[in-house]
Coordinates of N, CA and C in Angstrom, one line a residue:
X96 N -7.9 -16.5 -4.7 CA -7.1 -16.1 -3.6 C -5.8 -15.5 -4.1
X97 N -5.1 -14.6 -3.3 CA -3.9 -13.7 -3.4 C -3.1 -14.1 -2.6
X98 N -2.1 -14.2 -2.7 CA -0.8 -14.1 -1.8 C 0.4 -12.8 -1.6
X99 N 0.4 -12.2 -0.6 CA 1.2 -10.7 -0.9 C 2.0 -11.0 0.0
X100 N 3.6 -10.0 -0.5 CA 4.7 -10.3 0.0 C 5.6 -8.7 -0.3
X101 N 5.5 -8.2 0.7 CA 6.0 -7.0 1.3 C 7.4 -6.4 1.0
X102 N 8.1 -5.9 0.3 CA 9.6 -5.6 0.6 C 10.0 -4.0 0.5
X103 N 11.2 -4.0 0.5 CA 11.8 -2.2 0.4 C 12.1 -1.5 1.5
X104 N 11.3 -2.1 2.9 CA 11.6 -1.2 3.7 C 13.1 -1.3 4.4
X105 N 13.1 -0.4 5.6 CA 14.7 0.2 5.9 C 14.4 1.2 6.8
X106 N 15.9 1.7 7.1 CA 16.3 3.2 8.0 C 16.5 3.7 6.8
X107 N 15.8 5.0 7.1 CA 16.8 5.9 6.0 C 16.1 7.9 7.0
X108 N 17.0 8.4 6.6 CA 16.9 9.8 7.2 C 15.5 10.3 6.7
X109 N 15.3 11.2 7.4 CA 14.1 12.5 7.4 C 14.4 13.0 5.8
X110 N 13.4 13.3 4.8 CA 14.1 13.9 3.9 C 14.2 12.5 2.4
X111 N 14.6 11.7 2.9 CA 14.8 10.7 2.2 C 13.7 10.0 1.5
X112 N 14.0 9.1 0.8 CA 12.9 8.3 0.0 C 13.1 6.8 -0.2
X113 N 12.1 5.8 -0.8 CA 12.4 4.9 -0.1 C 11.5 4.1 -1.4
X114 N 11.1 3.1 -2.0 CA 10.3 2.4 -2.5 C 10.1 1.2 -1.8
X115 N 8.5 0.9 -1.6 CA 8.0 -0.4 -1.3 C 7.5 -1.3 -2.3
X116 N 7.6 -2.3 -2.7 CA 7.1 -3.4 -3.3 C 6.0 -4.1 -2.8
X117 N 5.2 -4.6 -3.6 CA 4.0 -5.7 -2.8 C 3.7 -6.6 -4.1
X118 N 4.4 -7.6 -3.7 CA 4.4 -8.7 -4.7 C 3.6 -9.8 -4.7
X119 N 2.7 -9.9 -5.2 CA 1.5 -10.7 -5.6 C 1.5 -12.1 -6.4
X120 N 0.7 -13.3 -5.8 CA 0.8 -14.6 -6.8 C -0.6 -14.9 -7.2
X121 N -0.9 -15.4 -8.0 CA -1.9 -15.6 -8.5 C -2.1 -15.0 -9.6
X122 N -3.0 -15.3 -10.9 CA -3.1 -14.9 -12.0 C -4.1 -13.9 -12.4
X123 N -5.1 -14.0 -11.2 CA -6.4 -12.3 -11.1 C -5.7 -11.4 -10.8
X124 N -4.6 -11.3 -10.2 CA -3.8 -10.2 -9.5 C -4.3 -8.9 -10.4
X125 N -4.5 -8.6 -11.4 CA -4.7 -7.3 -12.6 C -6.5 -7.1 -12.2
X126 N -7.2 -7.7 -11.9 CA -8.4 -8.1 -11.1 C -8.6 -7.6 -9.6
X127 N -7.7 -7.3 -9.1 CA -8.0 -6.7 -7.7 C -7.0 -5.5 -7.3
X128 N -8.0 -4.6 -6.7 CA -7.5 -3.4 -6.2 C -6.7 -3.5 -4.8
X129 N -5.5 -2.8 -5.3 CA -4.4 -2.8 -4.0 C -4.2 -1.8 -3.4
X130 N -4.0 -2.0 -1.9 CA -4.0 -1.0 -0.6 C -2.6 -0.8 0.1
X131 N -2.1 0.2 0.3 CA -0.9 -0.3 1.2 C -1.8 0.5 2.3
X132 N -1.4 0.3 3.5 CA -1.3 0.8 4.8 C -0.5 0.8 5.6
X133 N -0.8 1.8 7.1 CA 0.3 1.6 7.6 C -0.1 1.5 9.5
X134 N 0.7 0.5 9.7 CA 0.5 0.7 11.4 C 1.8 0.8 12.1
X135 N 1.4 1.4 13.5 CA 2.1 1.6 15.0 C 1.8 0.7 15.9
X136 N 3.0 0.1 16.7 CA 2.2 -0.6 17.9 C 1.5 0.1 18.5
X137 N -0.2 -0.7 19.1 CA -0.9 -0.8 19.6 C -2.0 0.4 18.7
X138 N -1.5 0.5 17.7 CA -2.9 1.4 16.9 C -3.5 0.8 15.7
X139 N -4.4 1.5 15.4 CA -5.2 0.7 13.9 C -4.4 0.7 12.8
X140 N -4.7 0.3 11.9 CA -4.1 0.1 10.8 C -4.2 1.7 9.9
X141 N -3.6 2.1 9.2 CA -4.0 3.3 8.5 C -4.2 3.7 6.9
X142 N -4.9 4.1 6.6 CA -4.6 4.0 5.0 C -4.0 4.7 4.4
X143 N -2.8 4.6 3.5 CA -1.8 5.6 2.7 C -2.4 5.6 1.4
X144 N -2.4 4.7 0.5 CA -3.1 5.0 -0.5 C -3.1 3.4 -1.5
X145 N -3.9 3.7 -2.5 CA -4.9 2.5 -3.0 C -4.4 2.7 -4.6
X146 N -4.4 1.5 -5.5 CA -4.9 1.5 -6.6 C -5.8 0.9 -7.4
X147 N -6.9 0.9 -8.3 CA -8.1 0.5 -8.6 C -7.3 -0.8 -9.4
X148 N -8.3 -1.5 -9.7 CA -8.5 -2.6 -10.4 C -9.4 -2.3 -11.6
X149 N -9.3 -0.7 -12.0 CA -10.0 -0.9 -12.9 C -9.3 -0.2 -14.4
X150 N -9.9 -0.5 -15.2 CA -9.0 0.0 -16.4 C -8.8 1.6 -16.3
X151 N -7.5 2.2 -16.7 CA -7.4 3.3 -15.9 C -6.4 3.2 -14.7
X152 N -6.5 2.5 -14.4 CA -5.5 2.7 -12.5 C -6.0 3.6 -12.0
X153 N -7.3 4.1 -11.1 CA -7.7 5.1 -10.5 C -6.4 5.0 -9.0
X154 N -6.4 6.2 -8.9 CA -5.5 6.3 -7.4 C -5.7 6.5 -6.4
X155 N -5.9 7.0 -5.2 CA -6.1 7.3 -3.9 C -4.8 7.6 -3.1
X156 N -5.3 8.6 -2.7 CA -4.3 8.9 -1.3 C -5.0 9.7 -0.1
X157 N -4.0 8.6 0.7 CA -4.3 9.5 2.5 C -4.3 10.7 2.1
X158 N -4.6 12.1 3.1 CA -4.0 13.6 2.8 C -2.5 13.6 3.6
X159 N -2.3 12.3 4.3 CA -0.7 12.5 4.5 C 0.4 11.9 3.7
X160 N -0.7 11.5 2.7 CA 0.5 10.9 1.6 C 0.8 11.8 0.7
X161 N -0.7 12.7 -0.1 CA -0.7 13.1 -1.0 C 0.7 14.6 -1.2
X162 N 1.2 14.2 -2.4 CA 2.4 15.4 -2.9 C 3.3 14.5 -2.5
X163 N 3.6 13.6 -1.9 CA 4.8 13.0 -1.4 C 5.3 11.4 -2.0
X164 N 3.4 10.8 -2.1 CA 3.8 9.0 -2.2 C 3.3 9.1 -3.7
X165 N 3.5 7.8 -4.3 CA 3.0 7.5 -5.4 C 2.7 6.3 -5.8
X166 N 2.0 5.9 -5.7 CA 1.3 4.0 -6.1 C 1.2 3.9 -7.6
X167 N 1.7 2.8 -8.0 CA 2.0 2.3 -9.3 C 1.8 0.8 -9.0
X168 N 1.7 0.5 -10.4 CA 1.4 -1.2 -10.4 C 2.0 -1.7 -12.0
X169 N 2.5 -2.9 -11.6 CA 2.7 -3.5 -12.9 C 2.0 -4.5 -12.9
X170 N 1.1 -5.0 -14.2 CA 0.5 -6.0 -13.7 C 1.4 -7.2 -14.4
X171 N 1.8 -6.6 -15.3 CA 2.7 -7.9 -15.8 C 3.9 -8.7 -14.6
X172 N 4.3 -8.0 -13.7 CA 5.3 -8.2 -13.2 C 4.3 -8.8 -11.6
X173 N 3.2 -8.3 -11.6 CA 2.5 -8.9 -10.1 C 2.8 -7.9 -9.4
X174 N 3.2 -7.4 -8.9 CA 3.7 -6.2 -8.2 C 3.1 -4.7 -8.7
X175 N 3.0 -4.2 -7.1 CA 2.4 -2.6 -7.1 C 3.4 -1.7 -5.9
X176 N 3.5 -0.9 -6.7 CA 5.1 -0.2 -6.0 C 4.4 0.8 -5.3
X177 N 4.9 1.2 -3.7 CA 4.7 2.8 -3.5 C 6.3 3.4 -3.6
X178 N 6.1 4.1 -3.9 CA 7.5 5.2 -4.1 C 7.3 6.1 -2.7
X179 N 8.1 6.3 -1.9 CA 7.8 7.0 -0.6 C 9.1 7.8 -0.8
X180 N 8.8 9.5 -1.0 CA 9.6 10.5 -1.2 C 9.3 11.6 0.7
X181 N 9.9 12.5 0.2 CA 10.3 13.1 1.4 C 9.9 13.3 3.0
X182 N 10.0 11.7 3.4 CA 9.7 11.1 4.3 C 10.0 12.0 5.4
X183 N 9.1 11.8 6.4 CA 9.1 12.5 8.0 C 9.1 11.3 8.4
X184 N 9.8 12.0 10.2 CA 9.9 10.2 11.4 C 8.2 10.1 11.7
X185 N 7.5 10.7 11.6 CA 5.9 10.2 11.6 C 5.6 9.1 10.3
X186 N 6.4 9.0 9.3 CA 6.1 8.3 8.4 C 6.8 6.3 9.1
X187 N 7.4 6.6 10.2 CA 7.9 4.9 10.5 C 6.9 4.7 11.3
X188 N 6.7 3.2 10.5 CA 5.6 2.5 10.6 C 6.0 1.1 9.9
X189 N 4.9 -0.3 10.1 CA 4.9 -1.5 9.4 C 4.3 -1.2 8.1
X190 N 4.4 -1.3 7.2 CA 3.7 -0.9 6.1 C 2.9 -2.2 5.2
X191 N 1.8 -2.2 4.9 CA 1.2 -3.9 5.0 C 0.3 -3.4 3.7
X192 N 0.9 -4.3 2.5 CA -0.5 -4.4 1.7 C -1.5 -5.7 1.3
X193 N -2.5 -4.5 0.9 CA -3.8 -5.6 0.9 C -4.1 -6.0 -0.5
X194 N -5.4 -7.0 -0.5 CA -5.8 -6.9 -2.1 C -7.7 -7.2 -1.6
X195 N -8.0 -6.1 -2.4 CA -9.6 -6.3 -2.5 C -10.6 -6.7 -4.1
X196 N -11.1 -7.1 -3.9 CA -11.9 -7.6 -5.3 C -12.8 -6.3 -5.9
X197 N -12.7 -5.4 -4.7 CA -13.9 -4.2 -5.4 C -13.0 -2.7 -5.5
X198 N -13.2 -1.7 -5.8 CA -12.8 -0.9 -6.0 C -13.9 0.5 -5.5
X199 N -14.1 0.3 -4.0 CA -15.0 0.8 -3.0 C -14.7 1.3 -1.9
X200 N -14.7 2.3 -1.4 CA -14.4 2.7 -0.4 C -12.9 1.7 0.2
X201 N -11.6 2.2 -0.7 CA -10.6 2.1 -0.9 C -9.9 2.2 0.2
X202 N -10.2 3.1 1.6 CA -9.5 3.3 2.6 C -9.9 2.4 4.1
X203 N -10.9 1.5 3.5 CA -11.7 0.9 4.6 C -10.9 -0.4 4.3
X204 N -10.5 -0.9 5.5 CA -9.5 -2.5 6.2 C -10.3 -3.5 5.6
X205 N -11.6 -3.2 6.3 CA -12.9 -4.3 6.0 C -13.4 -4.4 4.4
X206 N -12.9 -3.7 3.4 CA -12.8 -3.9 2.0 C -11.6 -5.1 1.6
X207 N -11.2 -5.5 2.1 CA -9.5 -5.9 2.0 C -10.0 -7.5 2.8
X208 N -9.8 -8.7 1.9 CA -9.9 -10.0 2.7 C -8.3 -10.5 2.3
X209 N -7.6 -9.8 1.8 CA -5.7 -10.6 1.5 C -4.7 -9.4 1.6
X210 N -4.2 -9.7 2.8 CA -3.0 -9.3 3.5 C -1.8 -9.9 3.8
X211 N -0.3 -9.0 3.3 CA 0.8 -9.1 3.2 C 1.1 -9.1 4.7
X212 N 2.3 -9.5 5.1 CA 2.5 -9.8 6.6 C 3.4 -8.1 6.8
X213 N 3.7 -7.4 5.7 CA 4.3 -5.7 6.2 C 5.7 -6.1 5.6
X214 N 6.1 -4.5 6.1 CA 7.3 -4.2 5.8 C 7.9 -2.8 6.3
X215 N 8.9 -2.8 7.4 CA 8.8 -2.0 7.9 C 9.8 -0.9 7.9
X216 N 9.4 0.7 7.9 CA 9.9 1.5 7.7 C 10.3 2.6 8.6
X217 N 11.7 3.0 8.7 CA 11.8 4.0 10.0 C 12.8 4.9 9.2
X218 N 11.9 6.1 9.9 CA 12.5 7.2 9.4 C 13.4 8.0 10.6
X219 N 14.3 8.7 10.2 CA 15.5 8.9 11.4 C 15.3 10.7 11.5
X220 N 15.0 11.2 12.7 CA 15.3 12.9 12.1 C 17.0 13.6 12.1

């Protein structure tokens, strides 16, 4: 089992950038693939982008992330960063990451049994 803990978010202007954190306990943590996502009240959850668990760090991204975000991971440190660069107000949202044991259909919720409680981001125009 995983424990995830969310931080980084904020206001910050249209244009701006931002890094989120998702800091992880347990000692498999370098063993499971991490998800951030993103929700709105009263909508689904969304997927921004993923990194594998596997040797390599394979990457993923939404098409509304891609050119803009960047997922990174340390495993020494537990933590997997997104870097969130030239943010639009469509980009505020709770931002919540996950941890899955497989490295499968990366954008699916239902891959994901450990979830961070978010972190939330608002972008200003």
């Amino acid at each position: 089992q995983v424990h995830l803990v969310e931080s980084g978010g904020g206001l910050v202007q249209a244009g701006g950038s931002l890094r989120l954190a998702c800091a992880a306990s347990g000692s498999a943590f370098p063993h499971y693939t991490i998800g951030w996502f993103r929700q709105t009240p009263g909508k689904e959850r969304d997927f921004v982008a993923a990194i594998s668990n596997r040797a390599g760090d394979n990457t993923y991204y939404a098409n509304s992330a891609k050119g803009r975000f960047t997922i990174s991971r340390d495993n020494a440190k537990y933590t997997v960063y997104l870097q969130m660069n030239s943010l639009k107000p469509n980009d505020t949202a709770n931002y919540l990451c996950a941890a899955s044991p497989w490295d499968t259909s990366t954008w699916d919720t239902r891959m994901y049994p450990y979830w961070g409680q978010g972190t939330h981001v608002t972008v200003s125009s």
